[in-house]
GROMACS .gro file of C-alpha atoms in nm:
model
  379
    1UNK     CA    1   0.000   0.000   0.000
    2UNK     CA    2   0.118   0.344  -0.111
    3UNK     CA    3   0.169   0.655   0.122
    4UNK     CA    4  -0.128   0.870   0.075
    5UNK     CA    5  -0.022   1.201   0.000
    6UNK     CA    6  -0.229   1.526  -0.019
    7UNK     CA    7  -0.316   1.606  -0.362
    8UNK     CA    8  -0.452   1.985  -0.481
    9UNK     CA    9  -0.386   2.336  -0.449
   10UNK     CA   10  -0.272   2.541  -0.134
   11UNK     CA   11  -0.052   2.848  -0.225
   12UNK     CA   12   0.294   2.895  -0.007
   13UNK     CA   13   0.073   3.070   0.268
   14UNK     CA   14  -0.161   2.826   0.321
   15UNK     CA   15   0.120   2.557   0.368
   16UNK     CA   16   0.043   2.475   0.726
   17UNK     CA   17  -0.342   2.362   0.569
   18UNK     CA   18  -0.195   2.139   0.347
   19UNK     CA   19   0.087   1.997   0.625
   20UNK     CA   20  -0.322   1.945   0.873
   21UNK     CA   21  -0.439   1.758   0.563
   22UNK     CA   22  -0.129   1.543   0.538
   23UNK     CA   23  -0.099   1.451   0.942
   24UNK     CA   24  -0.456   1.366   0.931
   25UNK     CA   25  -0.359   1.120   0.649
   26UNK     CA   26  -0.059   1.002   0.806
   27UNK     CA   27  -0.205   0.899   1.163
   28UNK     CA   28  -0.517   0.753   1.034
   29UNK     CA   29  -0.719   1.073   1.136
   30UNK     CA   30  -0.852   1.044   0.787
   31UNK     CA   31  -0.859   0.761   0.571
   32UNK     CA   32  -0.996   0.966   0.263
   33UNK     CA   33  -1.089   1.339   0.244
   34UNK     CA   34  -1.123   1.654   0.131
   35UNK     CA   35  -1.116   2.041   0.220
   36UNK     CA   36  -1.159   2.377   0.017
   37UNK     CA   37  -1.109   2.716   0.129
   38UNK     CA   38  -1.281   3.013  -0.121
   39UNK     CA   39  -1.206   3.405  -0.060
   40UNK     CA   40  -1.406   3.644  -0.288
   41UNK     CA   41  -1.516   3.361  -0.490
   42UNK     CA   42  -1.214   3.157  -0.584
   43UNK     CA   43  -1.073   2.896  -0.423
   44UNK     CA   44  -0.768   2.934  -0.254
   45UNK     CA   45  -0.747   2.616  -0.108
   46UNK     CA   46  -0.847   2.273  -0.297
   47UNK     CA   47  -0.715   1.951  -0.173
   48UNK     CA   48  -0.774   1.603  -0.167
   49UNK     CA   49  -0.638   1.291  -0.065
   50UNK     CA   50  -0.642   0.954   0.101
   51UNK     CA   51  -0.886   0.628  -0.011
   52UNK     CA   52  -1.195   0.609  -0.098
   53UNK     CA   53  -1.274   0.288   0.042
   54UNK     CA   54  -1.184   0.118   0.384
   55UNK     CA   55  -0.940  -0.143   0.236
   56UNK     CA   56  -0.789   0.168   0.108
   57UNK     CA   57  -0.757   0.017  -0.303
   58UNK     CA   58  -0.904   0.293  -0.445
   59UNK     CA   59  -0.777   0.633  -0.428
   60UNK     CA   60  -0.996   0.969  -0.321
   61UNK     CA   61  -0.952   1.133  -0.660
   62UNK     CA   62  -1.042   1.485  -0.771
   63UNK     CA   63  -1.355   1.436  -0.827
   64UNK     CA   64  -1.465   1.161  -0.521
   65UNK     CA   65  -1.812   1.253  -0.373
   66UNK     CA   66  -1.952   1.135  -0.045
   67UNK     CA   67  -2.253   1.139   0.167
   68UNK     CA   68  -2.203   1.440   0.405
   69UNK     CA   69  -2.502   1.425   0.655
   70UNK     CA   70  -2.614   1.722   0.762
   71UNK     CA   71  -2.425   1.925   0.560
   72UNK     CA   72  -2.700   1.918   0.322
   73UNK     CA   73  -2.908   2.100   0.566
   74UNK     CA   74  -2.709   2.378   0.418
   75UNK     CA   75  -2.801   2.337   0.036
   76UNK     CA   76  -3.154   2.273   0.188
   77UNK     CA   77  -3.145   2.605   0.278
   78UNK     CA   78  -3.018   2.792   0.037
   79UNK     CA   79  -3.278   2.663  -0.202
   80UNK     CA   80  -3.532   2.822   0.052
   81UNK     CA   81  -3.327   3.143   0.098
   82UNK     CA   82  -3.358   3.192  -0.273
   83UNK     CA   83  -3.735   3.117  -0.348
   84UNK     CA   84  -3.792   3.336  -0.040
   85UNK     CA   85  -3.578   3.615  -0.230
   86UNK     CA   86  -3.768   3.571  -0.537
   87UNK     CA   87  -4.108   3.625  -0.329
   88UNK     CA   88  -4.252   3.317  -0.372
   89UNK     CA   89  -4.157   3.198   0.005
   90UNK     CA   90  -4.232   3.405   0.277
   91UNK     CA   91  -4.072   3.252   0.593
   92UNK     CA   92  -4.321   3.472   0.826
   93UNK     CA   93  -4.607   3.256   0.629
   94UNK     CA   94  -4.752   2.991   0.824
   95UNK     CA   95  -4.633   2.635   0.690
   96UNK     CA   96  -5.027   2.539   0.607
   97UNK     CA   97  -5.029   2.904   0.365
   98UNK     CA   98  -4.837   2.602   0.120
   99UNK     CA   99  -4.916   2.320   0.251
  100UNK     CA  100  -5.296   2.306   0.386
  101UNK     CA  101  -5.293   1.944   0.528
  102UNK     CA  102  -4.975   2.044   0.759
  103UNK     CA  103  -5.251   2.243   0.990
  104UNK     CA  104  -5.349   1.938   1.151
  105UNK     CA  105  -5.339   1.894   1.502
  106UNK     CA  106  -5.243   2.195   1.600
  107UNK     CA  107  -5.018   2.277   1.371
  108UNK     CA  108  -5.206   2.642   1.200
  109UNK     CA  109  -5.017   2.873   1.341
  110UNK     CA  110  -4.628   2.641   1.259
  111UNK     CA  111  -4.423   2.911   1.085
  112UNK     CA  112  -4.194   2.829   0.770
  113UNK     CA  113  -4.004   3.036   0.987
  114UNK     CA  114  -3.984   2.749   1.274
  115UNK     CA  115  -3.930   2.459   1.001
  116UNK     CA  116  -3.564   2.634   0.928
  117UNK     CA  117  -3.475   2.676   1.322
  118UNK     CA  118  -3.566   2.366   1.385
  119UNK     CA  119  -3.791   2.487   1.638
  120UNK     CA  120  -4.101   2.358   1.490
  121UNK     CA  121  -4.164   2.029   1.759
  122UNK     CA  122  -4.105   1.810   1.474
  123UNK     CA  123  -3.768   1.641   1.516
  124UNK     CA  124  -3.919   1.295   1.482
  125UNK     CA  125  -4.176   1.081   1.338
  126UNK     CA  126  -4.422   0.940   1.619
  127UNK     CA  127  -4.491   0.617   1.426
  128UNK     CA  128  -4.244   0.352   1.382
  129UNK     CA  129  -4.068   0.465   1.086
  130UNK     CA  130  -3.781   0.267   0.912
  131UNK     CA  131  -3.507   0.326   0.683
  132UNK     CA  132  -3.655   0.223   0.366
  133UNK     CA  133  -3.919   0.477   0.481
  134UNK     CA  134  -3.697   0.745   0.450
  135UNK     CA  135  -3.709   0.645   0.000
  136UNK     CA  136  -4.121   0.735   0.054
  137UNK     CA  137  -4.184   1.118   0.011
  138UNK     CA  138  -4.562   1.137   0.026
  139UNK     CA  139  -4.511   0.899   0.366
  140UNK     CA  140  -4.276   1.057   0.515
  141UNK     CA  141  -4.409   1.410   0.435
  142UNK     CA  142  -4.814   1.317   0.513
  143UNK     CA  143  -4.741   1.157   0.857
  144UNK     CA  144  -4.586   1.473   0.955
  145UNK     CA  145  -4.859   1.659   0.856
  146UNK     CA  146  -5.047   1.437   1.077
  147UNK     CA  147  -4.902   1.447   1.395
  148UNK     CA  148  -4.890   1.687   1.668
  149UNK     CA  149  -4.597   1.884   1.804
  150UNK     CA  150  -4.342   1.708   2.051
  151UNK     CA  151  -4.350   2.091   2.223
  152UNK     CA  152  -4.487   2.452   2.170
  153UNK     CA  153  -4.407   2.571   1.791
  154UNK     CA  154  -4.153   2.851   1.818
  155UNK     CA  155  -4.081   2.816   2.209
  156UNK     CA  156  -3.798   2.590   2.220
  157UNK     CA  157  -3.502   2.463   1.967
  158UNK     CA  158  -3.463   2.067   1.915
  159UNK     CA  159  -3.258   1.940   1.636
  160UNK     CA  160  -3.484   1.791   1.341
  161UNK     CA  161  -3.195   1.562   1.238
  162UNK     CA  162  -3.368   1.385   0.977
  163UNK     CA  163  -3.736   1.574   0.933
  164UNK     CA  164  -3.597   1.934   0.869
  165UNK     CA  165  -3.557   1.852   0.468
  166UNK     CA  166  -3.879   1.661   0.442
  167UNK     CA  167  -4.037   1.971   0.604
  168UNK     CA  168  -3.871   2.216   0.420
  169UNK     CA  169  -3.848   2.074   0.098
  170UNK     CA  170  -4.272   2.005   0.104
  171UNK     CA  171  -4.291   2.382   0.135
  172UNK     CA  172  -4.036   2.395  -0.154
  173UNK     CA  173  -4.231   2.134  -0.344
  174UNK     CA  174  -4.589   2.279  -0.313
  175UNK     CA  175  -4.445   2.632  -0.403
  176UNK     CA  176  -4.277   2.542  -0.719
  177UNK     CA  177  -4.426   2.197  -0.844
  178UNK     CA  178  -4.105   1.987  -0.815
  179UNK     CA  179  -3.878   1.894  -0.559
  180UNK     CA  180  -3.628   2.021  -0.396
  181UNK     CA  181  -3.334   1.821  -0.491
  182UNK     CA  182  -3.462   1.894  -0.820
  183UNK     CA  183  -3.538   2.283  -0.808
  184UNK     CA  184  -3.131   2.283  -0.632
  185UNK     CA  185  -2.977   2.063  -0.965
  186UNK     CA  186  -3.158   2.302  -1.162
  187UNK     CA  187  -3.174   2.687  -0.974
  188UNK     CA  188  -2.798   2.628  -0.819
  189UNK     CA  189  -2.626   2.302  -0.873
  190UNK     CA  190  -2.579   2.296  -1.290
  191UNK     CA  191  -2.571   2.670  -1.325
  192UNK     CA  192  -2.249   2.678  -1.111
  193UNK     CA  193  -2.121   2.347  -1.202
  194UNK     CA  194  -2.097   2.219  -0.886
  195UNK     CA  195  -2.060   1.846  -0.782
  196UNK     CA  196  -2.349   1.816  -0.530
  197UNK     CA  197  -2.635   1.583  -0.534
  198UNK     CA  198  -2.982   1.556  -0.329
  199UNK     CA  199  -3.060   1.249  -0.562
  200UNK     CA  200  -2.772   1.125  -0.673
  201UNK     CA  201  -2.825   0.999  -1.036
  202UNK     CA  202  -2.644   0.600  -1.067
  203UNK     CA  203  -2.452   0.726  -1.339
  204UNK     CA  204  -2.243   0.859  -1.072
  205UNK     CA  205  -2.215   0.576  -0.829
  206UNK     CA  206  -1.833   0.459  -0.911
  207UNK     CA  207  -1.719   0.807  -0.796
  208UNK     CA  208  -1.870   0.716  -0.419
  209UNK     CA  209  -1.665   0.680  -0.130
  210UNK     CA  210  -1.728   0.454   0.107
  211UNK     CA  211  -1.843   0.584   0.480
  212UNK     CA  212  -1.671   0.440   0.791
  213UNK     CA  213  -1.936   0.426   1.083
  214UNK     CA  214  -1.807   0.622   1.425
  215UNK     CA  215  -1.712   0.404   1.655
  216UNK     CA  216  -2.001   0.263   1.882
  217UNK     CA  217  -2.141   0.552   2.150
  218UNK     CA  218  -2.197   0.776   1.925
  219UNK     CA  219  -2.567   0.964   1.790
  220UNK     CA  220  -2.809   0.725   1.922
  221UNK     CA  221  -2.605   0.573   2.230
  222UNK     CA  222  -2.664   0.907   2.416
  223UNK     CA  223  -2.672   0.856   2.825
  224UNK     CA  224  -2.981   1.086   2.835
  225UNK     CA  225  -3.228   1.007   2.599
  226UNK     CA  226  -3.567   1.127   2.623
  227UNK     CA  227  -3.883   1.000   2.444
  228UNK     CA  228  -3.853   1.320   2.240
  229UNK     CA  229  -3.505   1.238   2.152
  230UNK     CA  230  -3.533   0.877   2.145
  231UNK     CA  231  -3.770   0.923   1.856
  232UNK     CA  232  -3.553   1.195   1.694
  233UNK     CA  233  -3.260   0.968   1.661
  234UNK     CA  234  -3.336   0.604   1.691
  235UNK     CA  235  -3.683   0.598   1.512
  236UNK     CA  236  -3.506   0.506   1.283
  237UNK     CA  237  -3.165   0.383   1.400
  238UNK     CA  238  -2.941   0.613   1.145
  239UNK     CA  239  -2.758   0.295   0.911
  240UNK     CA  240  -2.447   0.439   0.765
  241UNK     CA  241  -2.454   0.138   0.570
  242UNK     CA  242  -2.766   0.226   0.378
  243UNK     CA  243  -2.575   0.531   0.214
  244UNK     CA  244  -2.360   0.237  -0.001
  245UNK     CA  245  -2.751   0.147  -0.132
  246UNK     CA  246  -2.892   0.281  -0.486
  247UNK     CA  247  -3.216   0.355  -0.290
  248UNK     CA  248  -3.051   0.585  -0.022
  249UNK     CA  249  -2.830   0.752  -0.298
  250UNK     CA  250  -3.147   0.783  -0.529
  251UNK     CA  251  -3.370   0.903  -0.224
  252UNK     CA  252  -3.431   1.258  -0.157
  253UNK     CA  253  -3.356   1.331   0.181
  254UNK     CA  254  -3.265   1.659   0.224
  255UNK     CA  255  -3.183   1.655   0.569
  256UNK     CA  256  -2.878   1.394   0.488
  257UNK     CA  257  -2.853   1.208   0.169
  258UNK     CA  258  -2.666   1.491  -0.010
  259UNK     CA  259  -2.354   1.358  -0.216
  260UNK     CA  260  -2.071   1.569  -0.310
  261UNK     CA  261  -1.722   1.701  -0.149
  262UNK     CA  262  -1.581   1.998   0.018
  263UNK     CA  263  -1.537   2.159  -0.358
  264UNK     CA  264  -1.892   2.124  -0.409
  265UNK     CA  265  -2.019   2.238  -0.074
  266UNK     CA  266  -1.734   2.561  -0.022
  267UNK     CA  267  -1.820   2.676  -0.435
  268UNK     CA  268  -2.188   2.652  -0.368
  269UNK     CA  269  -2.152   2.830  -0.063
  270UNK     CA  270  -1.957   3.122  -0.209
  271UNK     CA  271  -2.338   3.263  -0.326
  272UNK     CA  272  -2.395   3.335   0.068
  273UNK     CA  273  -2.083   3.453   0.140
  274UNK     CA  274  -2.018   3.723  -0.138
  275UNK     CA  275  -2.381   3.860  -0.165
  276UNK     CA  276  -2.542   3.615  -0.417
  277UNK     CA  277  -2.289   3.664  -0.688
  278UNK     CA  278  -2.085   3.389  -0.768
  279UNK     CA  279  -1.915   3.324  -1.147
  280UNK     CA  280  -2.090   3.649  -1.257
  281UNK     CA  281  -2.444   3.536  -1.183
  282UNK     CA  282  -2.637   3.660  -0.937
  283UNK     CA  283  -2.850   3.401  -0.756
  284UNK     CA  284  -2.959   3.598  -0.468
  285UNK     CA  285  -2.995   3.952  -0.330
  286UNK     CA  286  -2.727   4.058  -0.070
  287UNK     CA  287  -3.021   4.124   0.163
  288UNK     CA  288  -3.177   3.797   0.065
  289UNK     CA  289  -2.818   3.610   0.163
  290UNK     CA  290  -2.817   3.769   0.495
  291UNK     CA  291  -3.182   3.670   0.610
  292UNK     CA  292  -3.018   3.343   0.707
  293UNK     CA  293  -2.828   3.556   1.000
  294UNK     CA  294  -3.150   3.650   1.163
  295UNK     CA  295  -3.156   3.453   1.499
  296UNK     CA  296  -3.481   3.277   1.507
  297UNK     CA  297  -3.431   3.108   1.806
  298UNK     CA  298  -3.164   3.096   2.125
  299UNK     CA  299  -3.117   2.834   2.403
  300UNK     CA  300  -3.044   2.459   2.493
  301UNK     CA  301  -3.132   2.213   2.237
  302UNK     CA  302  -3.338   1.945   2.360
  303UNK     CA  303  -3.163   1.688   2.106
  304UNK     CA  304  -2.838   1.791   2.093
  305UNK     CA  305  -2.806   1.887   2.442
  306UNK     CA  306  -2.587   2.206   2.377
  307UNK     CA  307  -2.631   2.586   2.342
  308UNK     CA  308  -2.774   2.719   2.008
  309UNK     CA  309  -2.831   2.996   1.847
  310UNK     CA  310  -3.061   2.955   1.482
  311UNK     CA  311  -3.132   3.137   1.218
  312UNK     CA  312  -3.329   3.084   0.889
  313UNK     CA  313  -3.120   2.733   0.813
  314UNK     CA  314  -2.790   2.719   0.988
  315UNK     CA  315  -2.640   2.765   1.307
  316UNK     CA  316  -2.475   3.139   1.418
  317UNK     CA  317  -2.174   3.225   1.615
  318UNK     CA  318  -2.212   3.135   1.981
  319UNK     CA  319  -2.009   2.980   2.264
  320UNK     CA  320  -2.005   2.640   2.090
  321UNK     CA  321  -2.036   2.743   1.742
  322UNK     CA  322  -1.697   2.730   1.492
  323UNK     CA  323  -1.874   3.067   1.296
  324UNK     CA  324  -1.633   3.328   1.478
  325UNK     CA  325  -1.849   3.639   1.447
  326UNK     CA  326  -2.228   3.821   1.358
  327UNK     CA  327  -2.197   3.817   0.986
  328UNK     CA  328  -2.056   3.415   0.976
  329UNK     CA  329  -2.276   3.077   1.006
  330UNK     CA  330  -2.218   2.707   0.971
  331UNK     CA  331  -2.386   2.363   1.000
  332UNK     CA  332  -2.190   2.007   0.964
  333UNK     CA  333  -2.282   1.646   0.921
  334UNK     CA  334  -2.261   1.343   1.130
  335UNK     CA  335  -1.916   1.194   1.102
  336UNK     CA  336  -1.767   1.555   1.091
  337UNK     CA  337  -1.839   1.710   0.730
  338UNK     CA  338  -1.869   2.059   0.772
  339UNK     CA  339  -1.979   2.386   0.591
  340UNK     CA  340  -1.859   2.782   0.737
  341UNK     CA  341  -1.917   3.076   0.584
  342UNK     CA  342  -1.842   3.475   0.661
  343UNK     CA  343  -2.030   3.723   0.498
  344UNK     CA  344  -1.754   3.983   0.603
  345UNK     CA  345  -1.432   3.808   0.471
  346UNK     CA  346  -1.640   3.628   0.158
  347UNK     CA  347  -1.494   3.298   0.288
  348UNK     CA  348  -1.635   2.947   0.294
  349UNK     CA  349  -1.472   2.658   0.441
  350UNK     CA  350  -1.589   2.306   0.333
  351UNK     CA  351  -1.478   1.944   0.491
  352UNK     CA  352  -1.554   1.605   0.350
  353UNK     CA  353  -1.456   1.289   0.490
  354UNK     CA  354  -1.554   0.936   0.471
  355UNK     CA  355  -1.393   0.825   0.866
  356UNK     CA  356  -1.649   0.901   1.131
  357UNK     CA  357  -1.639   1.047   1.398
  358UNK     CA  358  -1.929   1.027   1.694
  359UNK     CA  359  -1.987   1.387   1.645
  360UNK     CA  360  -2.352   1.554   1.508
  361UNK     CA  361  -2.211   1.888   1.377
  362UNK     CA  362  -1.848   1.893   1.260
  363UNK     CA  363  -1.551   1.779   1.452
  364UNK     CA  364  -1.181   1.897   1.510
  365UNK     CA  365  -1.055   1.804   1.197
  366UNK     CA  366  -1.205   2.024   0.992
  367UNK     CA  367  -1.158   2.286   1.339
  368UNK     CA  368  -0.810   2.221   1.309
  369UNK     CA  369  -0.777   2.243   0.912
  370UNK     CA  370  -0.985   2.583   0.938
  371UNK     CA  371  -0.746   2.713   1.214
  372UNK     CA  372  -0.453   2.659   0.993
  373UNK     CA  373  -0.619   2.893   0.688
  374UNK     CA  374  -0.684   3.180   0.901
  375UNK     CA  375  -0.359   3.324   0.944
  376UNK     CA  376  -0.343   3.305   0.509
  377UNK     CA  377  -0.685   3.425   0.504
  378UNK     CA  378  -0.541   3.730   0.652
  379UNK     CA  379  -0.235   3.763   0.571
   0.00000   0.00000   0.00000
């Protein structure tokens, strides 16, 4: 077996990135990965490296793609942020304004608003639900609608790890008569080129890599689980296996089927973070980027267990946020993919990996990788 070496671009001052990316390599940190800095647009960092499988035969090329989680909470977004820019999606709105059957018990007054901050009482489904369930739209979506609130809409913030794109992207669906992995190919994905997938087509299969599950203890072992959270993440039991299927790849689920790399998620990004311009297009209105810095919500999240602070889509700077100030935001994937971006220094920072860690929302290896780009981000 060959020594993995870093492939990609990292100018002279972003050296001590690309020395991260090869320790993470060398000690097993990593067994295949991938991380990409943009300033202004471009990318200033690019790199690659590692296996793409766990035998480590085939190697993480240019162009490897892998399931990143929650990260696609962030593209899920994004394709909300820009319908609502357009007019056609008014967050304020409640949810049942699109989607009339979603006022069911109790549910009239939900906001769209509450679907992005995860604040809507919706975090899990209250009927047995299994994986293959996840493939099944209209089920997943109707029994939803159907169910009452696990608290008080807009009172208190509780991860919805897996419902937040079913939610969200029925809103999306009802507005513009397709879905949302569909309305993202077409609205952001193919206009900017970029490798990311919320239904991956099987043409693309053989550029996969292969996840390694987090050791056990991880998302659903938790010490203190609570019905609420024992639906959220058991209900069902999240099978890091299923993402080798054809029917998890196919599937849209927006909340964390999404295939690409850090390429893919730090170009796409580079709309947000340089005020809906990116390769001379305008996407979005600078005031329609920054809506997704208004905190919604603020407090202890009753899944997660750890301080918050939402806005429309992603997580804001806060004692155990990575986004280091007002104008930045973030959200990551289990296993440790992870997506930052700073409205003020037009950066994004993407991580793609396919080791595991335990961790719901980025871990220290793409911390550490980001520290080492500051002081070239700078400079």
């Amino acid at each position: 077996m060959t020594q993995a070496k870093a492939q990609g671009v990292a100018s002279d001052k972003f050296e001590g990135v690309r020395n991260q990316f090869q320790t993470h390599l060398d000690t097993g940190a990593d067994i295949g990965a991938s991380f990409c800095v943009t300033k202004d647009g471009e990318a200033v960092v690019d790199l690659w490296g590692g296996y793409a499988d766990i035998e480590r035969t085939r190697p993480w090329e240019k162009d490897t793609i892998v399931n990143v989680y929650s990260t696609t909470k962030t593209m899920t977004a994004l394709t909300a942020l820009l319908l609502a820019d357009r007019g056609e999606l008014d967050f304020d709105a409640p949810v049942a304004k699109y989607w009339p059957e979603f006022a069911a018990s109790g549910k009239a007054d939900v906001k769209v608003s509450h679907l992005m901050s995860h604040s809507a009482g919706l975090p899990g489904w209250r009927e047995p639900f299994t994986t293959e369930d996840l493939y099944d739209w209209e089920k997943a979506t109707s029994l939803l609608a159907a169910q009452a609130p696990f608290w008080e809409p807009g009172k208190q913030a509780g991860y919805h790890a897996i419902t937040q794109g079913y939610l969200v992207g029925e809103v999306v669906r009802r507005i513009a008569g397709k879905s949302l992995g569909t309305v993202f190919r077409e609205e952001i994905a193919e206009p900017m080129g970029a490798d990311f997938h919320i239904g991956l087509p099987a043409s693309e299969d053989n550029r996969v890599a292969d996840l390694q599950p987090p050791p056990d203890g991880s998302i659903s072992m938790d010490p203190v689980m609570t019905e609420t959270k024992k639906l959220t993440l058991t209900n069902p039991v999240i099978d890091v296996s299923a993402t080798r299927t054809r029917d998890w790849r196919a599937a849209e689920i927006p909340a964390a089927g999404g295939t690409g790399n850090a390429r893919a998620v730090a170009m796409i990004h580079t709309i947000l973070a340089n005020g809906g311009s990116a390769g001379g297009k305008q996407y979005l209105s600078e005031a329609g980027c920054r809506k997704a810095l208004e905190q919604q919500i603020e407090g202890t999240d009753l899944i997660l267990g750890i301080p918050v602070r939402y806005g429309l889509g992603f997580g804001l700077s806060g004692p155990m946020s990575p986004a280091l100030n007002e104008h930045s935001m973030f959200w990551g994937g289990y296993g440790g993919s992870i997506a930052l971006i700073d409205m003020q220094a037009h950066t994004t920072v993407s991580y793609a990996m396919n080791r595991m860690e335990g961790t719901t929302t980025g871990d220290m290896r793409a911390i550490s990788l980001a520290m080492q780009a500051m002081p070239g981000l700078t400079a």
